[in-house]
Short mmCIF file of N, CA and C in Angstrom, two decimals:
data_model
loop_
_atom_site.label_atom_id
_atom_site.label_comp_id
_atom_site.label_asym_id
_atom_site.label_seq_id
_atom_site.Cartn_x
_atom_site.Cartn_y
_atom_site.Cartn_z
N UNK A 147 0.84 -1.20 0.00
CA UNK A 147 0.00 0.00 0.00
C UNK A 147 0.88 1.25 0.00
N UNK A 148 1.93 1.22 0.83
CA UNK A 148 2.85 2.35 0.89
C UNK A 148 3.52 2.58 -0.46
N UNK A 149 3.89 1.48 -1.10
CA UNK A 149 4.54 1.56 -2.41
C UNK A 149 3.58 2.17 -3.43
N UNK A 150 2.30 1.82 -3.32
CA UNK A 150 1.29 2.36 -4.24
C UNK A 150 1.19 3.88 -4.07
N UNK A 151 1.26 4.33 -2.83
CA UNK A 151 1.20 5.78 -2.57
C UNK A 151 2.41 6.48 -3.18
N UNK A 152 3.59 5.91 -3.00
CA UNK A 152 4.81 6.48 -3.57
C UNK A 152 4.71 6.54 -5.08
N UNK A 153 4.20 5.46 -5.68
CA UNK A 153 4.06 5.39 -7.14
C UNK A 153 3.09 6.46 -7.62
N UNK A 154 1.98 6.65 -6.90
CA UNK A 154 0.98 7.66 -7.27
C UNK A 154 1.60 9.06 -7.20
N UNK A 155 2.36 9.33 -6.14
CA UNK A 155 3.00 10.63 -5.99
C UNK A 155 4.03 10.85 -7.09
N UNK A 156 4.75 9.80 -7.46
CA UNK A 156 5.75 9.91 -8.52
C UNK A 156 5.08 10.27 -9.84
N UNK A 157 3.96 9.63 -10.14
CA UNK A 157 3.23 9.92 -11.38
C UNK A 157 2.72 11.36 -11.36
N UNK A 158 2.23 11.81 -10.20
CA UNK A 158 1.73 13.19 -10.08
C UNK A 158 2.86 14.19 -10.32
N UNK A 159 4.03 13.91 -9.77
CA UNK A 159 5.19 14.79 -9.96
C UNK A 159 5.59 14.85 -11.43
N UNK A 160 5.58 13.68 -12.09
CA UNK A 160 5.94 13.63 -13.51
C UNK A 160 4.95 14.44 -14.34
N UNK A 161 3.67 14.32 -14.02
CA UNK A 161 2.64 15.07 -14.76
C UNK A 161 2.81 16.56 -14.54
N UNK A 162 3.11 16.97 -13.30
CA UNK A 162 3.32 18.39 -13.00
C UNK A 162 4.55 18.91 -13.74
N UNK A 163 5.60 18.09 -13.80
CA UNK A 163 6.82 18.49 -14.50
C UNK A 163 6.54 18.64 -15.99
N UNK A 164 5.74 17.74 -16.54
CA UNK A 164 5.39 17.80 -17.96
C UNK A 164 4.57 19.06 -18.24
N UNK A 165 3.62 19.37 -17.34
CA UNK A 165 2.80 20.57 -17.50
C UNK A 165 3.68 21.82 -17.42
N UNK A 166 4.62 21.84 -16.49
CA UNK A 166 5.53 22.97 -16.35
C UNK A 166 6.37 23.13 -17.60
N UNK A 167 6.79 22.00 -18.18
CA UNK A 167 7.59 22.04 -19.40
C UNK A 167 6.78 22.66 -20.53
N UNK A 168 5.50 22.32 -20.61
CA UNK A 168 4.63 22.86 -21.65
C UNK A 168 4.46 24.37 -21.47
N UNK A 169 4.35 24.81 -20.22
CA UNK A 169 4.13 26.23 -19.95
C UNK A 169 5.42 27.05 -20.08
N UNK A 170 6.54 26.48 -19.63
CA UNK A 170 7.80 27.23 -19.60
C UNK A 170 8.62 27.04 -20.86
N UNK A 171 8.69 25.81 -21.36
CA UNK A 171 9.48 25.56 -22.56
C UNK A 171 8.60 24.96 -23.66
N UNK A 172 7.69 25.75 -24.27
CA UNK A 172 6.75 25.23 -25.28
C UNK A 172 7.46 24.61 -26.48
N UNK A 173 8.47 25.27 -27.02
CA UNK A 173 9.14 24.76 -28.22
C UNK A 173 9.84 23.44 -27.91
N UNK A 174 10.52 23.37 -26.78
CA UNK A 174 11.22 22.15 -26.39
C UNK A 174 10.22 21.02 -26.16
N UNK A 175 9.08 21.33 -25.53
CA UNK A 175 8.07 20.32 -25.24
C UNK A 175 7.47 19.78 -26.54
N UNK A 176 7.17 20.68 -27.47
CA UNK A 176 6.59 20.28 -28.75
C UNK A 176 7.55 19.35 -29.48
N UNK A 177 8.83 19.70 -29.47
CA UNK A 177 9.84 18.85 -30.12
C UNK A 177 9.88 17.47 -29.46
N UNK A 178 9.74 17.44 -28.14
CA UNK A 178 9.78 16.17 -27.43
C UNK A 178 8.57 15.31 -27.77
N UNK A 179 7.39 15.93 -27.88
CA UNK A 179 6.17 15.18 -28.19
C UNK A 179 6.19 14.71 -29.64
N UNK A 180 6.56 15.60 -30.55
CA UNK A 180 6.56 15.25 -31.97
C UNK A 180 7.83 14.48 -32.29
#
């Protein structure tokens, strides 16, 4: 259960980092997606 919580938090952090990348570095993010 504890591991599941850590995994959930890790996914949330990754999503927040991806969102920040889209907002702060749009050109770099677009290149990464495409």
